[in-house]
Structures are given as structure tokens and as C-alpha cells.
Coordinates of C-alpha atoms in Angstrom, one line a residue:
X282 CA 124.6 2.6 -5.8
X283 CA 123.8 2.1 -2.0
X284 CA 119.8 2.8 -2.4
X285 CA 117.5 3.3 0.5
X286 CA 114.2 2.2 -1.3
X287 CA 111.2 3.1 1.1
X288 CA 107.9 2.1 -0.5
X289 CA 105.5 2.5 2.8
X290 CA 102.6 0.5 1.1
X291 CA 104.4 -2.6 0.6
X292 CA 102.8 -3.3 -2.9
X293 CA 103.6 -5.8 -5.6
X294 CA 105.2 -3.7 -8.3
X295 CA 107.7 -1.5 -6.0
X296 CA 109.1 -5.0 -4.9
X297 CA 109.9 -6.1 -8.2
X298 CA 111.6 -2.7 -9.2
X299 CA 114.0 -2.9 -6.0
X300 CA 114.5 -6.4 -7.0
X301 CA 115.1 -5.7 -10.3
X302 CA 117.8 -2.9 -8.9
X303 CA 119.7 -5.4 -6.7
X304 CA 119.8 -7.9 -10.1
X305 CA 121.6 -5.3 -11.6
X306 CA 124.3 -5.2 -8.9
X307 CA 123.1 -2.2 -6.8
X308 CA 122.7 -2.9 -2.5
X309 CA 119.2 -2.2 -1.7
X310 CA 117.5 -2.0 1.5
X311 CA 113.7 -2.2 0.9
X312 CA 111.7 -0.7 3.4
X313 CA 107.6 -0.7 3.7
X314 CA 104.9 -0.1 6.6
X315 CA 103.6 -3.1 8.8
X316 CA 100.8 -0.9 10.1
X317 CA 98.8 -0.7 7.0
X318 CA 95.5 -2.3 5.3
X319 CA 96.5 -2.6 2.0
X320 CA 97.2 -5.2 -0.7
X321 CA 100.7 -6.5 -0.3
X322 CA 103.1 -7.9 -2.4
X323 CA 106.0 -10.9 -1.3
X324 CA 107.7 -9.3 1.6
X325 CA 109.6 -11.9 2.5
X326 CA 113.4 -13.3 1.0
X327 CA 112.9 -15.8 -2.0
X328 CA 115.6 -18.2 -2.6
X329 CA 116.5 -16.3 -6.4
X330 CA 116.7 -12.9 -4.7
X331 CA 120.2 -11.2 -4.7
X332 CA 122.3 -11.3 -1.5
X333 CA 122.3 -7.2 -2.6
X334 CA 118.4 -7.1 -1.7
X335 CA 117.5 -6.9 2.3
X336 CA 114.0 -5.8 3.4
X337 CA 112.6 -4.3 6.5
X338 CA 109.2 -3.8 8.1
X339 CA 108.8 -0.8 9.9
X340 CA 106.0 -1.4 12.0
X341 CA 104.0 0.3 15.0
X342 CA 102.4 -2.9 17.0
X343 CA 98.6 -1.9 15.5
X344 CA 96.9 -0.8 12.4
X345 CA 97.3 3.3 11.6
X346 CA 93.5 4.0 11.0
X347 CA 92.1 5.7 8.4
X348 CA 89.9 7.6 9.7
X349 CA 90.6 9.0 13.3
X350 CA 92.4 11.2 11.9
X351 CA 94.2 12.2 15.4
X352 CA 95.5 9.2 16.2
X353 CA 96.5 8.5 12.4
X354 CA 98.6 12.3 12.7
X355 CA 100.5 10.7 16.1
X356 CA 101.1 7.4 14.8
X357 CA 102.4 9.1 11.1
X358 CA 104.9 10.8 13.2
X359 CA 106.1 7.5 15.3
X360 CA 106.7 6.2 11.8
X361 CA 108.8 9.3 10.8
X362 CA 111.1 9.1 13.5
X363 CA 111.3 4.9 12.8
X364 CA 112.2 6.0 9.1
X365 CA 114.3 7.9 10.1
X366 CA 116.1 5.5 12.3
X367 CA 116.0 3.2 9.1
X368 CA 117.6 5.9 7.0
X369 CA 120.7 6.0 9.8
X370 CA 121.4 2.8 10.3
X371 CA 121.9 2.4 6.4
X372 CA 123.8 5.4 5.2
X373 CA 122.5 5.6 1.6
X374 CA 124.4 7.3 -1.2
X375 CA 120.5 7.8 -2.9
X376 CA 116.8 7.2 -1.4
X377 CA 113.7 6.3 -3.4
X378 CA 110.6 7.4 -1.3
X379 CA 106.9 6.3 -2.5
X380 CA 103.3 6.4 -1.5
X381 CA 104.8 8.0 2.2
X382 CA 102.6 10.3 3.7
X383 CA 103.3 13.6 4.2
X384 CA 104.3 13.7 7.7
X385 CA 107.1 11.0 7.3
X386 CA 108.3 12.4 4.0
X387 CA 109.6 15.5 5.2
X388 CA 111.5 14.3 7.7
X389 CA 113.5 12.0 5.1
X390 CA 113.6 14.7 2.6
X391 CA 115.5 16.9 5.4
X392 CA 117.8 14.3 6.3
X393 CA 118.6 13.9 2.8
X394 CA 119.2 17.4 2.3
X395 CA 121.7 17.3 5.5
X396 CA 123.8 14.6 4.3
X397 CA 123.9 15.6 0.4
X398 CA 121.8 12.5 -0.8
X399 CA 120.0 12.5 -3.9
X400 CA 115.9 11.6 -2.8
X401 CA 113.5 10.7 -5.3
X402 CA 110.2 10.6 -4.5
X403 CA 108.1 8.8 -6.0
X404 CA 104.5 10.3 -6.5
X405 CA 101.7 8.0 -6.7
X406 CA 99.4 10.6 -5.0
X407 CA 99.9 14.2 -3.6
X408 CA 98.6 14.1 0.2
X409 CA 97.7 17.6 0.8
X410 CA 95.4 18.0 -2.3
X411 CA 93.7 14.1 -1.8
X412 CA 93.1 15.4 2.0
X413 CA 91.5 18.6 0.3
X414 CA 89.1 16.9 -1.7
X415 CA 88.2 14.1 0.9
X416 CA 87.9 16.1 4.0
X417 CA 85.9 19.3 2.6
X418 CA 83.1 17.7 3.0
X419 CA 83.1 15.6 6.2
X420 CA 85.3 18.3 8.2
X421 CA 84.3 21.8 6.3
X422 CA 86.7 24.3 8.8
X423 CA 89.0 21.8 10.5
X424 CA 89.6 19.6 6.7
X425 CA 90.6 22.8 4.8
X426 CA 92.8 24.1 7.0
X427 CA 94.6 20.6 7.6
X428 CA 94.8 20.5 4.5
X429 CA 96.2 23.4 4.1
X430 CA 98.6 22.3 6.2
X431 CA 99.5 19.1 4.5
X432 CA 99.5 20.8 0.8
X433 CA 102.7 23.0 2.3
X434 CA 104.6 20.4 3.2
X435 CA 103.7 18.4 0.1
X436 CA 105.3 22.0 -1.2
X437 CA 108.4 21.5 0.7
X438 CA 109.0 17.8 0.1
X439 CA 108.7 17.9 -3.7
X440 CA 111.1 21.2 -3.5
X441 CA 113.8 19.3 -1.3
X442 CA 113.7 16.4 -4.1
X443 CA 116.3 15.8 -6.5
X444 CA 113.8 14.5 -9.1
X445 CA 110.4 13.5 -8.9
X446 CA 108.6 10.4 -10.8
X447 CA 105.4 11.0 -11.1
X448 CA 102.5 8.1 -12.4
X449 CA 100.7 10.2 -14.6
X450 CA 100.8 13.4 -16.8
X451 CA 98.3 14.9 -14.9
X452 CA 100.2 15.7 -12.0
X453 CA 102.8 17.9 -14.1
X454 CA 101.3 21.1 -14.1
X455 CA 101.1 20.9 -10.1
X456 CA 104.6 20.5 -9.7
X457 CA 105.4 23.3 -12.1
X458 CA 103.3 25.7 -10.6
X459 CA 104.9 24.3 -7.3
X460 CA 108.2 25.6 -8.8
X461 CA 109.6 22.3 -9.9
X462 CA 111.8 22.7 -12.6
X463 CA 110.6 20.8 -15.8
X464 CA 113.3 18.7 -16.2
X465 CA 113.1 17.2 -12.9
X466 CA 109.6 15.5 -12.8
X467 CA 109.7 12.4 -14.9
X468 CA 106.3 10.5 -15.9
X469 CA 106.6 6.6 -15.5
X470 CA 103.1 4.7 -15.2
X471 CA 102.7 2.1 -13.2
X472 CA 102.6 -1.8 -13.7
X473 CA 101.9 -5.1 -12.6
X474 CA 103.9 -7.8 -12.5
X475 CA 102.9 -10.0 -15.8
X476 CA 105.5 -12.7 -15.4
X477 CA 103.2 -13.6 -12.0
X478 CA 100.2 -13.6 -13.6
X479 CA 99.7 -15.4 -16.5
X480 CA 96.3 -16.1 -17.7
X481 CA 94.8 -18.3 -16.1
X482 CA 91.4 -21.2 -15.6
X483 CA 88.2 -20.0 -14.6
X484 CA 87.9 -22.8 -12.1
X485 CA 90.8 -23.4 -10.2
X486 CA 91.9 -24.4 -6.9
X487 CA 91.4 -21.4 -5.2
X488 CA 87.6 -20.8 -6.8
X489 CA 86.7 -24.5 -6.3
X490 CA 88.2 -24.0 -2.1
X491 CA 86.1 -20.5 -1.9
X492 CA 83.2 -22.4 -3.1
X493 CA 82.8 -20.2 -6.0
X494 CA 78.9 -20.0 -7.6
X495 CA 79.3 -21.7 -11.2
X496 CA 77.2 -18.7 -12.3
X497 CA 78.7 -15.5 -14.0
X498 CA 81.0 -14.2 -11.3
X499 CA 82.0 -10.4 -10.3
X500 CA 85.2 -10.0 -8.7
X501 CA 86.4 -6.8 -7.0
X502 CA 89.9 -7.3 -5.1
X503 CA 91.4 -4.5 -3.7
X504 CA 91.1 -1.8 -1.0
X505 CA 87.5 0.2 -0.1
X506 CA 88.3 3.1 2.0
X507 CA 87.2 6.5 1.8
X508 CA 88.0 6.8 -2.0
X509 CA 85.3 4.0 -2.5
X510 CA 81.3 3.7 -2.7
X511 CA 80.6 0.7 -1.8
X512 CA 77.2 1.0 -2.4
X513 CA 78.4 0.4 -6.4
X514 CA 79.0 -3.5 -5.2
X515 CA 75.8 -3.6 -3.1
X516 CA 73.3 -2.4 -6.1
X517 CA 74.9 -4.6 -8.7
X518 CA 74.7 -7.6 -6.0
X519 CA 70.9 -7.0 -5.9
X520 CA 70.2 -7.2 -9.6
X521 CA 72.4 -10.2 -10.0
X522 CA 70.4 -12.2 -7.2
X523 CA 67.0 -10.8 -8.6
X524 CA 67.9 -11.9 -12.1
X525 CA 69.8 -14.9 -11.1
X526 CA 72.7 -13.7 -12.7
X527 CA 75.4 -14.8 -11.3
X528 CA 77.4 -13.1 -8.1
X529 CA 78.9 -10.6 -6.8
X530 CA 82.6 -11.6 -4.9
X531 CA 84.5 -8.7 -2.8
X532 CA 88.2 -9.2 -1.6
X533 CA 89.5 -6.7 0.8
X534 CA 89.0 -5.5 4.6
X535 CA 87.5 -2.2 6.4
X536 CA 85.1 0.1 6.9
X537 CA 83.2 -0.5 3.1
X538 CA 83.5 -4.4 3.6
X539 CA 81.6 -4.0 7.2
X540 CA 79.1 -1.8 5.8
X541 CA 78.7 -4.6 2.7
X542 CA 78.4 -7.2 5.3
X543 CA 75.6 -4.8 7.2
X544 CA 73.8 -4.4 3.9
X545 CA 74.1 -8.1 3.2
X546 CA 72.0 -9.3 6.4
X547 CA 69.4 -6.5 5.9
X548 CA 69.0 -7.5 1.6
X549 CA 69.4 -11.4 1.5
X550 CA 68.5 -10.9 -2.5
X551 CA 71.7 -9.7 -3.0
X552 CA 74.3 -12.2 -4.8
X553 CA 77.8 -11.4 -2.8
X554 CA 80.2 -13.2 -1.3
X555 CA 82.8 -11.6 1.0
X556 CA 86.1 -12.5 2.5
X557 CA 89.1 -10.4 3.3
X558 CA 92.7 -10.3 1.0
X559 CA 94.0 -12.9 -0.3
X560 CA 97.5 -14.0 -0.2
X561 CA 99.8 -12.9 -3.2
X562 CA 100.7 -16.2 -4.4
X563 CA 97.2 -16.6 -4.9
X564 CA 96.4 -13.3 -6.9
X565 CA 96.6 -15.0 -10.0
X566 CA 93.7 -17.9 -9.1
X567 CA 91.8 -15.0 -8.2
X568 CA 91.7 -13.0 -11.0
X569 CA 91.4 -16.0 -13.2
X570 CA 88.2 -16.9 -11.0
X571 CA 86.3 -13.8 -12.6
X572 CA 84.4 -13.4 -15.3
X573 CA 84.1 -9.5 -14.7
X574 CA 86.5 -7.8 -12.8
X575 CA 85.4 -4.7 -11.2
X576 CA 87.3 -1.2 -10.4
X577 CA 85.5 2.0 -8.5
X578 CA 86.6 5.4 -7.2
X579 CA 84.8 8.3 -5.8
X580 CA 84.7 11.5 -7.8
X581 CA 86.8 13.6 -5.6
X582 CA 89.9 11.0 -6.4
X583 CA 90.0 12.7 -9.9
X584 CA 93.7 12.3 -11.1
X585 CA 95.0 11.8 -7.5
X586 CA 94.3 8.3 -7.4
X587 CA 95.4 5.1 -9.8
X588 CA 93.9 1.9 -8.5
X589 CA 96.6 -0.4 -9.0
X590 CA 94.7 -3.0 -9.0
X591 CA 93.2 -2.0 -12.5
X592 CA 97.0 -2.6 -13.7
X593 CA 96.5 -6.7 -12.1
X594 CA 93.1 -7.1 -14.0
X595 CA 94.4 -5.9 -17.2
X596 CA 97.1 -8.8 -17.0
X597 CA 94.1 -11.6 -16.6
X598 CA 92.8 -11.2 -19.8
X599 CA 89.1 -10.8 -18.4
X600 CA 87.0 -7.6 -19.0
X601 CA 86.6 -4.9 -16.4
X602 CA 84.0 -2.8 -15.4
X603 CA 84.7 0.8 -13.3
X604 CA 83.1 3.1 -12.0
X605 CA 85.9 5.7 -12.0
X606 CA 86.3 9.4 -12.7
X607 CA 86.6 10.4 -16.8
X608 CA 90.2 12.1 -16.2
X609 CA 91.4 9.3 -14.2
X610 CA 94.4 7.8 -15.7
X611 CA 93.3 4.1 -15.3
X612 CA 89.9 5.1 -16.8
X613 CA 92.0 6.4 -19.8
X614 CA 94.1 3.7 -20.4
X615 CA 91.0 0.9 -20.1
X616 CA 89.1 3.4 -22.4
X617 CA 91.8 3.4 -25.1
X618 CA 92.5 -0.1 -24.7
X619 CA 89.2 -1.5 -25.1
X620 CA 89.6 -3.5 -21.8
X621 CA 86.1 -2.7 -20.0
X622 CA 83.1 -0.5 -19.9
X623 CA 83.0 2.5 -17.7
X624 CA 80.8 4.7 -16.1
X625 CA 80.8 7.7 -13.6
X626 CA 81.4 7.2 -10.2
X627 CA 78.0 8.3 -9.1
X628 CA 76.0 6.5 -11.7
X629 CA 75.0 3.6 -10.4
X630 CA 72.1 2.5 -12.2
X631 CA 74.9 2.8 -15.1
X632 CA 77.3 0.7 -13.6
X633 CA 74.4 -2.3 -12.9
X634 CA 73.4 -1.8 -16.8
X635 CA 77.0 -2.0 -18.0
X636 CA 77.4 -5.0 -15.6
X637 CA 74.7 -6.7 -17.3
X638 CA 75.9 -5.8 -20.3
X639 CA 78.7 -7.8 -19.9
X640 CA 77.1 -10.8 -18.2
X641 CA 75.0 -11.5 -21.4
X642 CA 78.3 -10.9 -24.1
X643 CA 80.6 -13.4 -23.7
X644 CA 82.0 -12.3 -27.2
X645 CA 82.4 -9.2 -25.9
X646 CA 83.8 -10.3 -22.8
X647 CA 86.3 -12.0 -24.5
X648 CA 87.1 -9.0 -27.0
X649 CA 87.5 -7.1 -23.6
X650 CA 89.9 -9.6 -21.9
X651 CA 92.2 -9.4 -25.0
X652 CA 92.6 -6.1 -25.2
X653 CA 93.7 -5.7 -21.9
X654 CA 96.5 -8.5 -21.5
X655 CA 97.7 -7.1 -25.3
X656 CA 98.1 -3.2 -23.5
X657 CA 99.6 -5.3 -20.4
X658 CA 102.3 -7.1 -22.5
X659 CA 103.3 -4.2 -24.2
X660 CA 103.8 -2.0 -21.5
X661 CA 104.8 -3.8 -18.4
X662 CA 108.3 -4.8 -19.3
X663 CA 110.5 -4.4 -16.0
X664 CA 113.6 -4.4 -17.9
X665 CA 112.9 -0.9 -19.8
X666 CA 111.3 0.5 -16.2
X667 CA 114.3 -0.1 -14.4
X668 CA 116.5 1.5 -16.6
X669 CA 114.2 4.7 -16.6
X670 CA 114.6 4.4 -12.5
X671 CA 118.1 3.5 -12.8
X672 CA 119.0 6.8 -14.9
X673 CA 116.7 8.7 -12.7
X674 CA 118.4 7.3 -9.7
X675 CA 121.8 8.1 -10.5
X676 CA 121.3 11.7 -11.6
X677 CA 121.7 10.4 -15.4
X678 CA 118.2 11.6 -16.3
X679 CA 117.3 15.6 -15.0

């Protein structure tokens, strides 16, 4: 197959499927978003890749922000018509479409409808109802009916899709009320790349050039946008400097990380260290660095919303601690894995108890840990998911 595979985050595990695909003899063009805060995965040609496997970066000259929600809506469309350029200049027979927001979706899905090519789309969150939940409260009018808006062409672009993958259960019952025929949505979780991330030393050379504390250490790598309270990190920082604990490390860039480092100069106390992402090639050093690793999400992201990066922890073979919503699909799997203690989102005295929990178990840490890289190895084989996206792909499956 000729596959147009547009993952507009850019992250780790979408790479290594569209890989995986060109292994197997397919062409694939691998398209993501240069305009984007977000975790990335290798986005750039490795000498073992397969002349099949090309990769683009689609990308506006600036960051899309996350929150002026204006200018976001005008770059969104610049990026649709760029897509769409992308989509042109390729001429796929089939298109796999994930994480794209709303605005550039449907103009793919209609260009795929024009030309009789078969668009999967690949649903790690449904726009329209994330936009409800998140904007109801900081834009009361203005938020519903935007995302009002969005939620009809969420509509639309799941009803012009040949089949739809869809991360978790959860989002079934949507769809069908949607009027998505059954046997078109297909449930395939997501992963991380195991084979990248093997377990590895405490102290490495990544911990030992970060200047790491040789004290317990808290690691939370990952995005903290409006789905995030970072005042979670903050709290548990305090305790851990009033106790002499240990510390308190944050990865990642934005609006929670600036109000961390506002925090940090007003409460010295607190135990945290802060520096933006880290390279891929050196997610494994710093995962390995933790002794903790930490997860949290706000209680509007309910189902909508599973942290990848919970997927990466669980291949580290370290314990985790989240603040997440019950029904969350991540907070399920840890839960029934053993693989971390978790609290509500808004509990916050809860989440500094759990974390001290675990700072004074290391036989429960270690229980933890185990539990999680045994649920990693058995479920993140990419040989079995890409033949699930390989049937879905070709019309084989629905």
C-alpha cells in the first residue's frame, strides 16, 4: 500500500508503527507538526530505516499556542491547507490520520472522500468534547458554543472515516451514538517502544550531567498544559524539602513549568529541579534516573486523555505515582497492574501521602517497578500491533 501516515504530534510510538509498515514492504510518507510543544520521538532518517519510509515536517515558522485560542483557530487552518498540500503531492491509495485537530481533519477526511481513499483516523482524543470540558469553565458562553462547533465536525470527520482506531473502550459508545457502525471502530491501546528502553542504572550519565540529588528522586517528564495541575508537583516538592526527602525533578516546557519556576522563587523549601525536554535518545537515562515516576491529569480529562507517558514509565521498571481521574484508562491499567499508587486529581494532600509512601518502601517500590515492565512486555509487541493496523489499513478488518 501507498500510506499517507499523518501523526501531527510527532510522538515516539506512531514512528515506530509507520516504520514497522515500511519493514513490511509498504511506501510510507510520515508526516507530523513542527509547531508543536510536545514530547517527540526520532524524526529524523536512521541508517536501518527502509528506503520505503520518508518523513516530512509540516511546520508554520512559530509555536501554535495553546491558549490564544484565536490565533491557535488561524494557525490550525494554515496547517490544514499545508496538509493538504502534503496529501497532493503524495497521492495515497490509504491515509492514517492521528492526534490532528479538528480543523485540519476535515479537510483531509474530504479530500479523501473526493478521491475514493480509505482514511483511518486514528482517535487518541475527541476535540470537540476535550474543548467542552476544558473551556466551560474559563469561557462559559463563547467555550460551549465553540465547542459546539468543534463536536460537529468531530461528527463529520469520524462519519467520512473508513474505520476508526480508537485507544480505549471508553470512546465506543460515542461513536455509536455518533452513528458509527460497530464494526468500523476498532480498540488498539497504545504503547511504548520497549526495545528503546530497557531498564536501566539509577545513576547514569545523564543523572550524574543534570547533577541529580543522591536523595530519593521524583521524576515527572512530559507535557503540563491545561489538562495538568501543577500545583500536584509544587506541594509534594515542599514536603520533600521539609522532610529532607529527597526531590522533586520536572521535564517539560510551558505555561505549568513557568508557574513552577514562579512558585519555586517565592517557596525556596521546596525540593525541585526543572529543565525543559529532553532529547529521545536520552529517554531511557531519564527514566532510569527516578526512583518515583510521576503521572497527573485534571478531572475534566476523564477518558479523553491517555498520558503516554504513563506507557514509557511502565517500561522502566520503577513505581509510579498519579494523580489521574478513576475511569481513566492509564489509571486502570496501572491499578490492575500493580505499577503505582493513585489518587484523585484534586487530592493533593493524597498525592504527597502516597508519595511518601513510596519514598519510605523500597520493597514496595520494587514490587511496583516489576509489575509494570511485566504488563509492558506483555503488551507492547509491535509485531502483533502492526498487523492489527495492517488489516485495518487495507480494509481486511471492518
Amino acid at each position: 500500500m501507498r500510506i499517507l501516515f499523518h501523526d501531527y504530534a510527532g510522538h515516539a510510538f506512531p514512528l515506530q508503527l509507520s516504520r514497522s509498515l515500511a519493514a513490511r514492504g509498504h511506501q510510507v510518507r510520515h508526516l507530523y507538526c513542527g509547531s508543536t510543544l510536545t514530547p517527540q520521538g526520532e524524526l529524523e532518517r536512521r541508517p536501518d530505516d527502509p528506503e520505503s519510509w520518508d518523513i516530512r515536517v509540516i511546520d508554520l515558522g512559530e509555536e501554535i499556542p495553546k491558549t490564544k485560542f484565536l490565533k491557535r483557530y488561524g494557525m490550525e487552518r494554515r496547517y490544514a491547507g499545508l496538509l493538504a498540500e502534503q496529501y497532493g503531492a503524495w497521492r495515497p491509495e490509504v491515509v492514517i490520520s492521528g492526534q490532528t485537530p479538528s480543523i485540519a481533519q476535515l479537510p483531509l477526511a474530504k479530500l479523501c472522500r473526493r478521491d475514493n481513499v480509505r482514511l483511518v483516523s486514528w482517535i487518541q482524543d475527541i476535540y470537540g468534547i476535550a474543548a467542552q470540558k476544558m473551556l466551560r469553565k474559563r469561557l462559559p458562553v463563547v467555550g460551549q458554543l465553540a465547542a459546539a462547533h468543534f463536536i460537529r465536525i468531530d461528527k463529520r470527520c469520524a462519519r467520512m472515516s473508513d474505520a476508526l482506531v480508537v485507544i480505549s473502550e471508553d470512546f465506543r459508545d460515542i461513536f455509536l451514538r455518533w452513528g458509527i457502525p460497530d464494526d468500523r471502530i476498532h480498540t488498539i491501546h497504545n504503547w511504548a517502544i520497549i526495545e528503546q528502553l530497557p531498564v536501566g542504572q539509577r545513576d547514569n550519565s545523564w543523572s550524574r550531567e543534570k547533577a541529580l540529588a543522591d536523595g530519593m528522586r521524583f521524576v515527572y517528564s512530559g507535557t503540563l498544559a491545561m489538562k495538568h495541575n501543577p500545583e500536584l508537583l509544587l506541594q509534594l516538592a515542599k514536603r520533600l524539602g521539609n522532610e529532607e526527602a529527597g526531590e522533586m525533578v520536572v521535564i517539560s516546557t510551558g505555561p505549568g513549568v513557568e508557574w513552577l519556576r514562579q512558585q519555586q522563587a517565592k517557596h525556596p523549601d521546596a525540593a525541585m529541579k526543572l529543565m525543559g525536554f529532553q532529547p529521545f535518545s536520552e529517554l531511557e537515562n531519564v527514566l532510569a534516573s527516578a526512583d518515583v515516576l510521576v503521572a497527573i491529569l485534571e478531572p475534566d480529562a476523564g477518558v479523553f486523555s491517555v498520558p503516554s507517558k504513563v506507557l514509557s514509565y511502565l517500561c522502566a521498571q520503577r513505581p509510579l505515582l498519579m494523580a489521574l481521574p478513576a475511569e481513566n484508562l492509564a489509571a486502570k491499567i496501572v491499578r490492575e497492574s500493580n505499577a503505582g499508587l493513585l489518587v484523585a486529581p484534586d487530592d493533593i494532600a493524597g498525592f504527597c501521602e502516597a508519595g511518601m509512601r513510596l519514598a519510605h518502601s523500597p520493597d514496595e517500590r520494587a514490587a511496583m517497578g516489576a509489575a509494570g515492565r511485566a504488563y509492558a512486555e506483555a503488551n507492547f509487541d509491535i509485531a502483533k500491533i502492526t498487523d492489527r493496523f495492517e488489516a485495518i489499513l487495507s480494509g481486511q478488518c471492518g
